Amino acid sequence: MNRAMIEIQGLRKSFGTLEVLRNINFSVAQGGVVALIGPSGSGKSTLLRCMNLLVTPDSGRISVGDMEFDFGSRSPRPRTRALAAFRARTGMVFQSFNLFGHLTVLGNVMEAPLRVRRMPAGAARDLAMAQLSKVGLADRADQMPHTLSGGQKQRVAIARALAMEPQVMLFDEATSALDPELVGEVLATMRALATAGMTMVIVTHEIAFAREVADRIVFMRDGLVVEDGPARDVIDNPQQEATRSFLSHFHATPA
Amino acid sequence: MYEWDFSILWAYRWLFLDGVIMTVSLTVAVVLGGLAVGLVAAMGMLSGSRVLKAGSLAFTELFRCTPILVQLIWCYYALPILTGIELSPITASILALSCYGGSFYSEIIRGGIVSIEDGQREAGLALGMTPALAMRRIVLPQALRRMVPALMNQSILQFKNTSLVSVLAVPDLVYQGQIAAHDSFRPLETYTAVAVAYLAILLPLTLFVRHQDAKFGGAR
């Protein structure tokens, strides 16, 4: 269980003159669940987007499973096919769902198995229905995305990512765009995934959820990892002043 | 007061039918050709390559900012002299009208594509699609729906612009009308009939698109 599923070394990224990630080192064990927390602009979303290469790092090394990429002036930019193959194995869930508006719920979940994995239509449909059942939305298969609630949309987005049978799942503030009463159903889906042994990295502002579900918490600020440790220790007994100050904003509201 | 007599047109019915067939066939060719040219130019403008971008922009502005009548004549008379390639009047017409229409289509297509939120493309890439596949399967189908009214409008213009090919002696509806007018000495009836023929072909089409748009335009 201790083999690293995600390994990141010396990762740097700048947008223009703004240094968003400075020398990030970080790993996630197979089956591990890591929550990335930190104030806005700390670089946590950029780090997550680097993990499936939607953002190309300036330098450093990223490996997920048995695939590895080196970045830097001497390394050639990864080829389109290699990038696509890499991303096919890292599921990503976005803050704004990004469901495909022209496809039904089933169409959304089937699309990548059909076009990327080139599965036969029948097998892709069975796989998609199985994933939709897992998130409790099999009865919505034929609806269009715009008829769903925010919570349902995000659960479809999770099913869509799972249909590629990824090695890791990345969640980019998956509940931040939801009405408060809809957050619970998405967190429940994520909790079930974590229990089933999926390797997960979660960027979140749900501190109570992070404490409960993650086994490790990484606190970032200004593009640096400030604190990294077991979830309960970091939340209940932060070692760094920056972490304490950030978490104090959340203790005001009952978890 | 002028005495209208449309009955004289009956003698020219086969001439008019040939003209209608030529005009409609030309329209199909220059709408399809224009869309193909427009799609390529739009992709060029959206590509990361500076050369492609500049080339597409230059092409679009060249054909958008010069009159189609000049382009038609230029394609037919000047191009063969410069390149040595002989073009038939119909080929020259299709070439010029496709490029002219394409320069307008390209702006419509580019605008439609950039109006689709970037998250759609990103979601496709995150699932392991190549950029080309995400464009074809995710972005373009959604952009196309938004573009339909504008594309239809431009296609109506393409249809009417085919009337200019008569200057290259392509026997379209207008050219056949000219023959009928000269032969019958009845230009008023002849050109009225030509105008009605254009209207009769276009009106059902535009009403159909308006109806479809009212029915499906709101839903996304």
CSV table of C-alpha atoms in Angstrom, one decimal, chain B residues 24 50 62 85 124 151 187 208:
chain,number,residue,atom,x,y,z
B,24,VAL,CA,-29.5,26.0,-56.9
B,50,ARG,CA,1.6,32.6,-35.7
B,62,LEU,CA,-8.5,40.0,-48.6
B,85,ILE,CA,-4.3,27.3,-65.1
B,124,GLY,CA,-12.6,16.7,-22.9
B,151,LEU,CA,-24.7,30.7,-41.0
B,187,PRO,CA,-38.0,42.7,-69.6
B,208,PHE,CA,-38.4,26.9,-41.7
